[in-house]
PDB file of C-alpha atoms in Angstrom:
ATOM      1  CA  PHE E   1     -42.505  72.456  22.336  1.00  0.00           C
ATOM      2  CA  LEU E   2     -43.995  69.084  23.324  1.00  0.00           C
ATOM      3  CA  ILE E   3     -46.119  70.667  26.043  1.00  0.00           C
ATOM      4  CA  ALA E   4     -47.643  72.992  23.442  1.00  0.00           C
ATOM      5  CA  LEU E   5     -48.655  69.934  21.369  1.00  0.00           C
ATOM      6  CA  VAL E   6     -50.555  68.283  24.255  1.00  0.00           C
ATOM      7  CA  PRO E   7     -53.938  69.934  23.443  1.00  0.00           C
ATOM      8  CA  LEU E   8     -53.680  68.751  19.821  1.00  0.00           C
ATOM      9  CA  LEU E   9     -53.794  65.103  20.939  1.00  0.00           C
ATOM     10  CA  ASN E  10     -57.482  65.149  21.834  1.00  0.00           C
ATOM     11  CA  PRO E  11     -58.879  68.666  22.251  1.00  0.00           C
ATOM     12  CA  ASN E  12     -62.164  67.483  23.783  1.00  0.00           C
ATOM     13  CA  SER E  13     -60.726  65.178  26.449  1.00  0.00           C
ATOM     14  CA  GLY E  14     -59.160  66.717  29.515  1.00  0.00           C
ATOM     15  CA  HIS E  15     -58.179  63.290  30.815  1.00  0.00           C
ATOM     16  CA  SER E  16     -56.085  62.401  27.778  1.00  0.00           C
ATOM     17  CA  GLN E  17     -54.453  65.834  27.867  1.00  0.00           C
ATOM     18  CA  ALA E  18     -53.563  65.397  31.543  1.00  0.00           C
ATOM     19  CA  ALA E  19     -52.169  61.916  30.866  1.00  0.00           C
ATOM     20  CA  MET E  20     -50.084  63.206  27.952  1.00  0.00           C
ATOM     21  CA  LEU E  21     -48.812  66.122  30.051  1.00  0.00           C
ATOM     22  CA  LEU E  22     -47.801  63.680  32.802  1.00  0.00           C
ATOM     23  CA  ILE E  23     -45.879  61.593  30.293  1.00  0.00           C
ATOM     24  CA  VAL E  24     -44.138  64.625  28.745  1.00  0.00           C
ATOM     25  CA  VAL E  25     -43.165  66.178  32.082  1.00  0.00           C
ATOM     26  CA  ALA E  26     -41.994  62.832  33.505  1.00  0.00           C
ATOM     27  CA  SER E  27     -39.794  62.285  30.450  1.00  0.00           C
ATOM     28  CA  PHE E  28     -38.391  65.823  30.820  1.00  0.00           C
ATOM     29  CA  LEU E  29     -37.712  65.079  34.481  1.00  0.00           C
ATOM     30  CA  VAL E  30     -35.797  61.881  33.695  1.00  0.00           C
ATOM     31  CA  LEU E  31     -33.840  63.606  30.927  1.00  0.00           C
ATOM     32  CA  GLN E  32     -33.026  66.637  33.081  1.00  0.00           C
ATOM     33  CA  SER E  33     -31.920  64.430  35.995  1.00  0.00           C
ATOM     34  CA  LYS E  34     -29.502  62.486  33.801  1.00  0.00           C
ATOM     35  CA  VAL E  35     -28.082  65.317  31.671  1.00  0.00           C
ATOM     36  CA  LEU E  36     -27.893  68.096  34.319  1.00  0.00           C
ATOM     37  CA  PRO E  37     -27.934  70.897  31.723  1.00  0.00           C
ATOM     38  CA  TRP E  38     -27.358  73.839  34.061  1.00  0.00           C
ATOM     39  CA  LYS E  39     -23.969  75.097  35.184  1.00  0.00           C
ATOM     40  CA  THR E  40     -24.431  74.682  38.942  1.00  0.00           C
ATOM     41  CA  LEU E  41     -25.972  71.917  41.000  1.00  0.00           C
ATOM     42  CA  THR E  42     -28.342  74.411  42.631  1.00  0.00           C
ATOM     43  CA  LEU E  43     -29.887  75.349  39.284  1.00  0.00           C
ATOM     44  CA  ASN E  44     -30.248  71.690  38.343  1.00  0.00           C
ATOM     45  CA  ASN E  45     -31.960  70.945  41.655  1.00  0.00           C
ATOM     46  CA  MET E  46     -34.303  73.909  41.208  1.00  0.00           C
ATOM     47  CA  ASP E  47     -35.260  72.749  37.713  1.00  0.00           C
ATOM     48  CA  THR E  48     -35.915  69.268  39.074  1.00  0.00           C
ATOM     49  CA  MET E  49     -38.120  70.678  41.828  1.00  0.00           C
ATOM     50  CA  VAL E  50     -40.111  72.741  39.301  1.00  0.00           C
ATOM     51  CA  LEU E  51     -40.761  69.585  37.277  1.00  0.00           C
ATOM     52  CA  TYR E  52     -41.761  67.703  40.461  1.00  0.00           C
ATOM     53  CA  VAL E  53     -44.248  70.432  41.341  1.00  0.00           C
ATOM     54  CA  LEU E  54     -45.659  70.421  37.802  1.00  0.00           C
ATOM     55  CA  LEU E  55     -46.100  66.648  38.024  1.00  0.00           C
ATOM     56  CA  ILE E  56     -47.842  66.906  41.381  1.00  0.00           C
ATOM     57  CA  ILE E  57     -50.168  69.677  40.224  1.00  0.00           C
ATOM     58  CA  THR E  58     -51.079  67.821  37.038  1.00  0.00           C
ATOM     59  CA  GLY E  59     -51.627  64.517  38.800  1.00  0.00           C
ATOM     60  CA  THR E  60     -53.736  65.880  41.617  1.00  0.00           C
ATOM     61  CA  SER E  61     -55.771  68.245  39.452  1.00  0.00           C
ATOM     62  CA  SER E  62     -56.710  65.453  37.047  1.00  0.00           C
ATOM     63  CA  VAL E  63     -59.128  64.145  39.676  1.00  0.00           C
ATOM     64  CA  PHE E  64     -61.211  67.308  39.288  1.00  0.00           C
ATOM     65  CA  ILE E  65     -61.603  67.077  35.492  1.00  0.00           C
ATOM     66  CA  GLU E  66     -65.253  66.528  34.635  1.00  0.00           C
ATOM     67  CA  ASP E  67     -66.194  63.443  32.666  1.00  0.00           C
ATOM     68  CA  GLU E  68     -67.439  63.931  29.131  1.00  0.00           C
ATOM     69  CA  GLU E  69     -70.855  62.708  28.122  1.00  0.00           C
ATOM     70  CA  GLY E  70     -70.882  58.947  27.685  1.00  0.00           C
ATOM     71  CA  SER E  71     -67.460  58.649  29.296  1.00  0.00           C
ATOM     72  CA  HIS E  72     -66.611  56.520  32.248  1.00  0.00           C
ATOM     73  CA  THR E  73     -64.364  57.278  35.162  1.00  0.00           C
ATOM     74  CA  GLY E  74     -61.757  54.935  33.755  1.00  0.00           C
ATOM     75  CA  HIS E  75     -59.717  57.853  32.455  1.00  0.00           C
ATOM     76  CA  THR E  76     -59.439  59.289  35.949  1.00  0.00           C
ATOM     77  CA  VAL E  77     -58.380  55.940  37.360  1.00  0.00           C
ATOM     78  CA  ILE E  78     -55.710  55.569  34.674  1.00  0.00           C
ATOM     79  CA  ILE E  79     -54.347  59.040  35.376  1.00  0.00           C
ATOM     80  CA  VAL E  80     -54.313  58.509  39.142  1.00  0.00           C
ATOM     81  CA  VAL E  81     -52.557  55.148  38.731  1.00  0.00           C
ATOM     82  CA  ALA E  82     -50.019  56.715  36.346  1.00  0.00           C
ATOM     83  CA  PHE E  83     -49.468  59.522  38.852  1.00  0.00           C
ATOM     84  CA  ALA E  84     -49.004  56.988  41.670  1.00  0.00           C
ATOM     85  CA  VAL E  85     -46.458  55.017  39.609  1.00  0.00           C
ATOM     86  CA  VAL E  86     -44.528  58.187  38.779  1.00  0.00           C
ATOM     87  CA  LEU E  87     -44.619  59.228  42.446  1.00  0.00           C
ATOM     88  CA  PHE E  88     -43.409  55.762  43.504  1.00  0.00           C
ATOM     89  CA  PHE E  89     -40.451  55.935  41.133  1.00  0.00           C
ATOM     90  CA  LEU E  90     -39.631  59.502  42.182  1.00  0.00           C
ATOM     91  CA  LEU E  91     -39.540  58.452  45.820  1.00  0.00           C
ATOM     92  CA  GLY E  92     -37.310  55.525  44.837  1.00  0.00           C
ATOM     93  CA  VAL E  93     -34.934  57.887  43.054  1.00  0.00           C
ATOM     94  CA  LEU E  94     -34.861  60.225  46.070  1.00  0.00           C
ATOM     95  CA  ILE E  95     -34.136  57.356  48.449  1.00  0.00           C
ATOM     96  CA  HIS E  96     -31.437  55.969  46.145  1.00  0.00           C
ATOM     97  CA  GLY E  97     -29.807  59.405  45.741  1.00  0.00           C
ATOM     98  CA  GLY E  98     -29.905  60.028  49.479  1.00  0.00           C
ATOM     99  CA  TRP E  99     -28.343  56.634  50.146  1.00  0.00           C
ATOM    100  CA  GLN E 100     -25.542  57.312  47.649  1.00  0.00           C
ATOM    101  CA  SER E 101     -24.938  60.743  49.145  1.00  0.00           C
ATOM    102  CA  ILE E 102     -24.750  59.401  52.680  1.00  0.00           C
ATOM    103  CA  SER E 103     -22.521  56.469  51.732  1.00  0.00           C
ATOM    104  CA  SER E 104     -20.109  58.682  49.781  1.00  0.00           C
ATOM    105  CA  ALA E 105     -19.958  61.162  52.664  1.00  0.00           C
ATOM    106  CA  VAL E 106     -19.202  58.358  55.115  1.00  0.00           C
ATOM    107  CA  GLY E 107     -16.474  57.097  52.769  1.00  0.00           C
ATOM    108  CA  ARG E 108     -14.856  60.538  52.632  1.00  0.00           C
ATOM    109  CA  VAL E 109     -14.987  60.887  56.412  1.00  0.00           C
ATOM    110  CA  GLY E 110     -13.577  57.385  56.858  1.00  0.00           C
ATOM    111  CA  SER E 111     -10.645  57.966  54.500  1.00  0.00           C
ATOM    112  CA  SER E 112      -9.884  61.298  56.180  1.00  0.00           C
ATOM    113  CA  ALA E 113      -9.931  59.615  59.583  1.00  0.00           C
ATOM    114  CA  ARG E 114      -7.579  56.883  58.330  1.00  0.00           C
ATOM    115  CA  ARG E 115      -5.123  59.504  57.016  1.00  0.00           C
ATOM    116  CA  THR E 116      -5.231  61.360  60.327  1.00  0.00           C
ATOM    117  CA  THR E 117      -4.696  58.123  62.237  1.00  0.00           C
ATOM    118  CA  ARG E 118      -1.662  57.255  60.104  1.00  0.00           C
ATOM    119  CA  LYS E 119      -0.172  60.726  60.704  1.00  0.00           C
ATOM    120  CA  ASN E 120      -0.759  60.465  64.449  1.00  0.00           C
ATOM    121  CA  GLU E 121       0.796  57.013  64.579  1.00  0.00           C
ATOM    122  CA  ALA E 122       3.881  58.240  62.691  1.00  0.00           C
ATOM    123  CA  MET E 123       4.251  61.199  65.074  1.00  0.00           C
ATOM    124  CA  ALA E 124       3.852  58.921  68.086  1.00  0.00           C
ATOM    125  CA  ARG E 125       6.520  56.558  66.729  1.00  0.00           C
ATOM    126  CA  SER E 126       8.980  59.414  66.176  1.00  0.00           C
ATOM    127  CA  PHE E 127       8.258  60.773  69.675  1.00  0.00           C
ATOM    128  CA  VAL E 128       8.885  57.359  71.234  1.00  0.00           C
ATOM    129  CA  MET E 129      12.123  56.981  69.275  1.00  0.00           C
ATOM    130  CA  CYS E 130      13.323  60.414  70.469  1.00  0.00           C
ATOM    131  CA  MET E 131      12.527  59.524  74.054  1.00  0.00           C
ATOM    132  CA  GLN E 132      14.411  56.251  73.705  1.00  0.00           C
ATOM    133  CA  LYS E 133      17.449  58.103  72.312  1.00  0.00           C
ATOM    134  CA  MET E 134      17.283  60.572  75.200  1.00  0.00           C
ATOM    135  CA  ALA E 135      17.078  57.715  77.700  1.00  0.00           C
ATOM    136  CA  LEU E 136      20.300  56.269  76.293  1.00  0.00           C
ATOM    137  CA  LEU E 137      22.248  59.435  77.091  1.00  0.00           C
ATOM    138  CA  THR E 138      24.651  58.951  79.907  1.00  0.00           C
ATOM    139  CA  GLU E 139      25.022  61.277  82.837  1.00  0.00           C
ATOM    140  CA  GLN E 140      28.255  62.609  81.385  1.00  0.00           C
ATOM    141  CA  GLU E 141      26.565  63.515  78.086  1.00  0.00           C
ATOM    142  CA  VAL E 142      23.773  65.343  79.955  1.00  0.00           C
ATOM    143  CA  GLY E 143      26.433  67.207  81.963  1.00  0.00           C
ATOM    144  CA  ALA E 144      28.211  68.171  78.746  1.00  0.00           C
ATOM    145  CA  VAL E 145      24.997  69.606  77.344  1.00  0.00           C
ATOM    146  CA  PHE E 146      24.444  71.677  80.500  1.00  0.00           C
ATOM    147  CA  ARG E 147      28.060  72.906  80.460  1.00  0.00           C
ATOM    148  CA  GLU E 148      27.709  73.987  76.832  1.00  0.00           C
ATOM    149  CA  PHE E 149      24.358  75.721  77.122  1.00  0.00           C
ATOM    150  CA  GLY E 150      24.562  76.824  80.685  1.00  0.00           C
ATOM    151  CA  VAL E 151      22.259  76.197  83.604  1.00  0.00           C
ATOM    152  CA  PHE E 152      18.570  76.564  82.820  1.00  0.00           C
ATOM    153  CA  ASP E 153      17.173  78.971  85.352  1.00  0.00           C
ATOM    154  CA  ARG E 154      13.452  78.489  85.987  1.00  0.00           C
ATOM    155  CA  ALA E 155      12.943  81.743  87.830  1.00  0.00           C
TER     156      ALA E 155
END
Protein backbone atom coordinates (compact mmCIF):
# COMPACT_ATOMS: atom_id res chain seq x y z
CA PHE A 1 0.00 0.00 0.00
CA LEU A 2 2.81 2.43 0.85
CA ILE A 3 4.64 1.67 -2.39
CA ALA A 4 1.50 2.63 -4.33
CA LEU A 5 1.50 6.03 -2.56
CA VAL A 6 5.10 6.86 -3.60
CA PRO A 7 4.12 8.59 -6.90
CA LEU A 8 1.64 10.81 -5.03
CA LEU A 9 4.48 12.42 -3.04
CA ASN A 10 5.82 14.44 -5.96
CA PRO A 11 4.59 13.20 -9.34
CA ASN A 12 7.03 15.35 -11.33
CA SER A 13 10.22 14.40 -9.48
CA GLY A 14 11.75 11.02 -10.12
CA HIS A 15 14.45 11.67 -7.53
CA SER A 16 12.00 12.21 -4.68
CA GLN A 17 10.04 9.13 -5.74
CA ALA A 18 13.21 7.02 -5.75
CA ALA A 19 14.20 8.37 -2.33
CA MET A 20 10.74 7.64 -0.92
CA LEU A 21 10.79 4.13 -2.42
CA LEU A 22 14.20 3.51 -0.81
CA ILE A 23 12.85 4.60 2.56
CA VAL A 24 9.69 2.45 2.25
CA VAL A 25 11.54 -0.67 1.10
CA ALA A 26 14.27 -0.25 3.75
CA SER A 27 11.61 0.04 6.46
CA PHE A 28 9.87 -3.08 5.09
CA LEU A 29 13.22 -4.87 5.14
CA VAL A 30 13.89 -3.98 8.78
CA LEU A 31 10.35 -4.94 9.78
CA GLN A 32 10.47 -8.23 7.86
CA SER A 33 13.87 -9.12 9.35
CA LYS A 34 12.63 -8.61 12.90
CA VAL A 35 9.14 -10.14 12.64
CA LEU A 36 9.91 -13.10 10.31
CA PRO A 37 6.29 -13.41 9.13
CA TRP A 38 6.64 -16.58 7.06
CA LYS A 39 6.38 -20.11 8.40
CA THR A 40 9.83 -21.36 7.39
CA LEU A 41 13.24 -19.75 7.54
CA THR A 42 13.72 -20.34 3.81
CA LEU A 43 10.68 -18.23 2.94
CA ASN A 44 11.83 -15.47 5.27
CA ASN A 45 15.28 -15.48 3.68
CA MET A 46 13.77 -15.36 0.19
CA ASP A 47 11.58 -12.39 1.14
CA THR A 48 14.63 -10.64 2.57
CA MET A 49 16.58 -11.27 -0.63
CA VAL A 50 13.73 -9.88 -2.76
CA LEU A 51 13.76 -6.70 -0.68
CA TYR A 52 17.57 -6.48 -0.99
CA VAL A 53 17.31 -6.77 -4.77
CA LEU A 54 14.58 -4.12 -4.88
CA LEU A 55 16.78 -1.80 -2.82
CA ILE A 56 19.76 -2.38 -5.09
CA ILE A 57 17.74 -1.83 -8.26
CA THR A 58 16.17 1.36 -6.92
CA GLY A 59 19.44 2.75 -5.63
CA THR A 60 21.46 2.05 -8.74
CA SER A 61 18.76 3.12 -11.18
CA SER A 62 18.33 6.48 -9.45
CA VAL A 63 21.61 7.59 -11.02
CA PHE A 64 20.00 7.39 -14.46
CA ILE A 65 17.00 9.60 -13.63
CA GLU A 66 17.16 12.78 -15.69
CA ASP A 67 17.25 16.09 -13.88
CA GLU A 68 14.23 18.34 -14.20
CA GLU A 69 14.58 21.81 -15.62
CA GLY A 70 16.15 24.16 -13.10
CA SER A 71 17.09 21.26 -10.85
CA HIS A 72 20.53 20.48 -9.61
CA THR A 73 22.22 17.15 -9.22
CA GLY A 74 21.81 17.39 -5.47
CA HIS A 75 18.88 14.99 -5.55
CA THR A 76 21.03 12.32 -7.16
CA VAL A 77 23.77 12.82 -4.60
CA ILE A 78 21.26 12.52 -1.75
CA ILE A 79 19.84 9.31 -3.19
CA VAL A 80 23.27 7.78 -3.77
CA VAL A 81 24.37 8.69 -0.24
CA ALA A 82 21.13 7.24 1.19
CA PHE A 83 21.71 4.09 -0.86
CA ALA A 84 25.30 3.86 0.39
CA VAL A 85 24.16 4.24 4.02
CA VAL A 86 21.51 1.55 3.58
CA LEU A 87 24.08 -0.73 1.91
CA PHE A 88 26.55 -0.09 4.75
CA PHE A 89 23.98 -1.05 7.38
CA LEU A 90 22.89 -4.11 5.40
CA LEU A 91 26.47 -5.32 5.22
CA GLY A 92 26.79 -4.70 8.97
CA VAL A 93 23.68 -6.78 9.61
CA LEU A 94 25.00 -9.59 7.39
CA ILE A 95 28.36 -9.59 9.16
CA HIS A 96 26.69 -9.53 12.58
CA GLY A 97 24.31 -12.37 11.64
CA GLY A 98 27.15 -14.44 10.22
CA TRP A 99 29.20 -13.90 13.37
CA GLN A 100 26.28 -14.97 15.58
CA SER A 101 25.67 -18.03 13.43
CA ILE A 102 29.31 -19.09 13.53
CA SER A 103 29.65 -18.48 17.27
CA SER A 104 26.47 -20.42 18.08
CA ALA A 105 27.59 -23.30 15.86
CA VAL A 106 30.97 -23.40 17.59
CA GLY A 107 29.20 -23.40 20.96
CA ARG A 108 27.04 -26.37 19.94
CA VAL A 109 30.07 -28.28 18.67
CA GLY A 110 32.01 -27.47 21.83
CA SER A 111 29.24 -28.64 24.17
CA SER A 112 28.81 -31.84 22.14
CA ALA A 113 32.55 -32.48 22.33
CA ARG A 114 32.51 -31.93 26.10
CA ARG A 115 29.65 -34.43 26.52
CA THR A 116 31.50 -36.99 24.40
CA THR A 117 34.69 -36.43 26.39
CA ARG A 118 32.84 -36.97 29.68
CA LYS A 119 31.31 -40.21 28.36
CA ASN A 120 34.69 -41.46 27.16
CA GLU A 121 36.32 -40.62 30.48
CA ALA A 122 33.59 -42.49 32.39
CA MET A 123 34.01 -45.55 30.14
CA ALA A 124 37.78 -45.43 30.56
CA ARG A 125 37.41 -45.25 34.35
CA SER A 126 35.07 -48.25 34.42
CA PHE A 127 37.43 -50.20 32.14
CA VAL A 128 40.40 -49.44 34.40
CA MET A 129 38.41 -50.47 37.47
CA CYS A 130 37.45 -53.79 35.82
CA MET A 131 41.05 -54.46 34.91
CA GLN A 132 42.13 -53.72 38.47
CA LYS A 133 39.50 -56.14 39.82
CA MET A 134 40.69 -58.81 37.37
CA ALA A 135 44.30 -58.25 38.44
CA LEU A 136 43.33 -58.93 42.05
CA LEU A 137 42.04 -62.41 41.21
CA THR A 138 44.26 -65.10 42.54
CA GLU A 139 45.47 -68.06 40.56
CA GLN A 140 43.03 -70.30 42.40
CA GLU A 141 40.06 -68.09 41.44
CA VAL A 142 41.16 -68.14 37.77
CA GLY A 143 41.45 -71.94 37.98
CA ALA A 144 37.95 -72.14 39.45
CA VAL A 145 36.56 -70.12 36.56
CA PHE A 146 38.24 -72.43 34.03
CA ARG A 147 36.98 -75.53 35.85
CA GLU A 148 33.43 -74.17 35.82
CA PHE A 149 33.33 -73.03 32.21
CA GLY A 150 35.73 -75.50 30.75
CA VAL A 151 38.88 -74.99 28.75
CA PHE A 152 38.65 -72.34 26.06
CA ASP A 153 39.77 -73.97 22.85
CA ARG A 154 41.16 -71.50 20.32
CA ALA A 155 41.12 -73.87 17.39
